[in-house]
mmCIF file of C-alpha atoms in Angstrom:
data_model
loop_
_atom_site.group_PDB
_atom_site.id
_atom_site.type_symbol
_atom_site.label_atom_id
_atom_site.label_comp_id
_atom_site.label_asym_id
_atom_site.label_seq_id
_atom_site.Cartn_x
_atom_site.Cartn_y
_atom_site.Cartn_z
ATOM 1 C CA MET A 1 0.000 0.000 0.000
ATOM 2 C CA SER A 2 1.068 3.568 -0.586
ATOM 3 C CA ARG A 3 1.751 6.040 2.211
ATOM 4 C CA GLU A 4 -1.482 7.854 1.341
ATOM 5 C CA GLU A 5 -3.506 4.649 1.718
ATOM 6 C CA ASN A 6 -1.783 3.864 5.019
ATOM 7 C CA VAL A 7 -2.455 7.386 6.311
ATOM 8 C CA LEU A 8 -6.124 7.078 5.317
ATOM 9 C CA ASN A 9 -6.396 3.757 7.163
ATOM 10 C CA MET A 10 -4.795 5.350 10.224
ATOM 11 C CA GLN A 11 -7.152 8.346 10.063
ATOM 12 C CA ILE A 12 -10.185 6.053 9.902
ATOM 13 C CA THR A 13 -8.892 3.917 12.775
ATOM 14 C CA ILE A 14 -8.181 6.974 14.919
ATOM 15 C CA ALA A 15 -11.624 8.457 14.192
ATOM 16 C CA ASN A 16 -13.265 5.192 15.260
ATOM 17 C CA ASN A 17 -11.173 5.131 18.427
ATOM 18 C CA MET A 18 -12.008 8.767 19.201
ATOM 19 C CA LYS A 19 -15.690 7.798 19.069
ATOM 20 C CA GLN A 20 -15.235 4.791 21.336
ATOM 21 C CA GLU A 21 -12.652 6.077 23.823
ATOM 22 C CA TRP A 22 -14.118 9.572 24.191
ATOM 23 C CA ASN A 23 -17.716 8.322 24.139
ATOM 24 C CA ILE A 24 -18.806 10.754 21.417
ATOM 25 C CA ASP A 25 -20.839 10.260 18.264
ATOM 26 C CA PHE A 26 -19.488 10.506 14.722
ATOM 27 C CA CYS A 27 -20.979 13.990 14.305
ATOM 28 C CA LYS A 28 -18.781 15.208 17.174
ATOM 29 C CA VAL A 29 -15.792 13.304 15.780
ATOM 30 C CA SER A 30 -16.332 15.006 12.427
ATOM 31 C CA GLU A 31 -16.654 18.384 14.129
ATOM 32 C CA LEU A 32 -13.357 17.893 15.959
ATOM 33 C CA LEU A 33 -11.597 16.660 12.811
ATOM 34 C CA ASP A 34 -12.710 19.798 10.971
ATOM 35 C CA LYS A 35 -12.273 22.346 13.758
ATOM 36 C CA TYR A 36 -8.694 21.338 14.528
ATOM 37 C CA ASP A 37 -7.722 20.050 11.040
ATOM 38 C CA LEU A 38 -6.870 16.735 12.666
ATOM 39 C CA LEU A 39 -6.675 14.799 9.413
ATOM 40 C CA SER A 40 -3.726 16.950 8.314
ATOM 41 C CA TYR A 41 -2.186 16.652 11.763
ATOM 42 C CA ILE A 42 -2.502 12.850 11.661
ATOM 43 C CA ASP A 43 -0.838 12.869 8.219
ATOM 44 C CA THR A 44 2.018 14.972 9.604
ATOM 45 C CA CYS A 45 2.417 12.654 12.616
ATOM 46 C CA TYR A 46 1.950 9.423 10.648
ATOM 47 C CA GLU A 47 5.486 8.103 11.068
ATOM 48 C CA THR A 48 5.553 8.895 14.796
ATOM 49 C CA TYR A 49 2.083 7.456 15.330
ATOM 50 C CA ASN A 50 3.187 4.159 13.783
ATOM 51 C CA SER A 51 5.291 3.512 16.872
ATOM 52 C CA MET A 52 2.627 4.599 19.387
ATOM 53 C CA GLY A 53 -0.380 2.859 20.827
ATOM 54 C CA ILE A 54 -3.860 4.273 20.332
ATOM 55 C CA LYS A 55 -4.015 5.676 23.886
ATOM 56 C CA GLY A 56 -0.841 7.667 23.259
ATOM 57 C CA ILE A 57 -2.164 8.906 19.924
ATOM 58 C CA LEU A 58 -5.454 10.031 21.473
ATOM 59 C CA GLN A 59 -3.564 11.788 24.270
ATOM 60 C CA ASP A 60 -1.410 13.555 21.694
ATOM 61 C CA LEU A 61 -4.529 14.675 19.803
ATOM 62 C CA LYS A 62 -6.036 16.037 23.027
ATOM 63 C CA SER A 63 -2.803 17.906 23.785
ATOM 64 C CA TYR A 64 -2.765 19.310 20.252
ATOM 65 C CA MET A 65 -6.380 20.496 20.520
ATOM 66 C CA ASP A 66 -5.707 22.007 23.956
ATOM 67 C CA ALA A 67 -2.677 23.845 22.574
ATOM 68 C CA ILE A 68 -4.759 25.319 19.740
ATOM 69 C CA GLU A 69 -7.414 26.426 22.223
ATOM 70 C CA GLU A 70 -4.740 28.043 24.392
ATOM 71 C CA VAL A 71 -3.347 29.996 21.430
ATOM 72 C CA CYS A 72 -6.827 31.114 20.419
ATOM 73 C CA ARG A 73 -7.562 32.342 23.955
ATOM 74 C CA GLY A 74 -4.191 33.882 24.213
#
């Protein structure tokens, strides 16, 4: 598979895990993906995320979203 296909698979897997682990529906997942441009962020972090577990990835996404919120408040 190409890198693009692997990134897409990772993005889908992460979105599903966001729904399950954060107990939110897919509408909220979609909202978060759009608001914080998480699909691009996941693409950027793809190589790093390959060596992390899903809990670490989700924690990184939360930290990233918190950092954006902090800058926006700032």
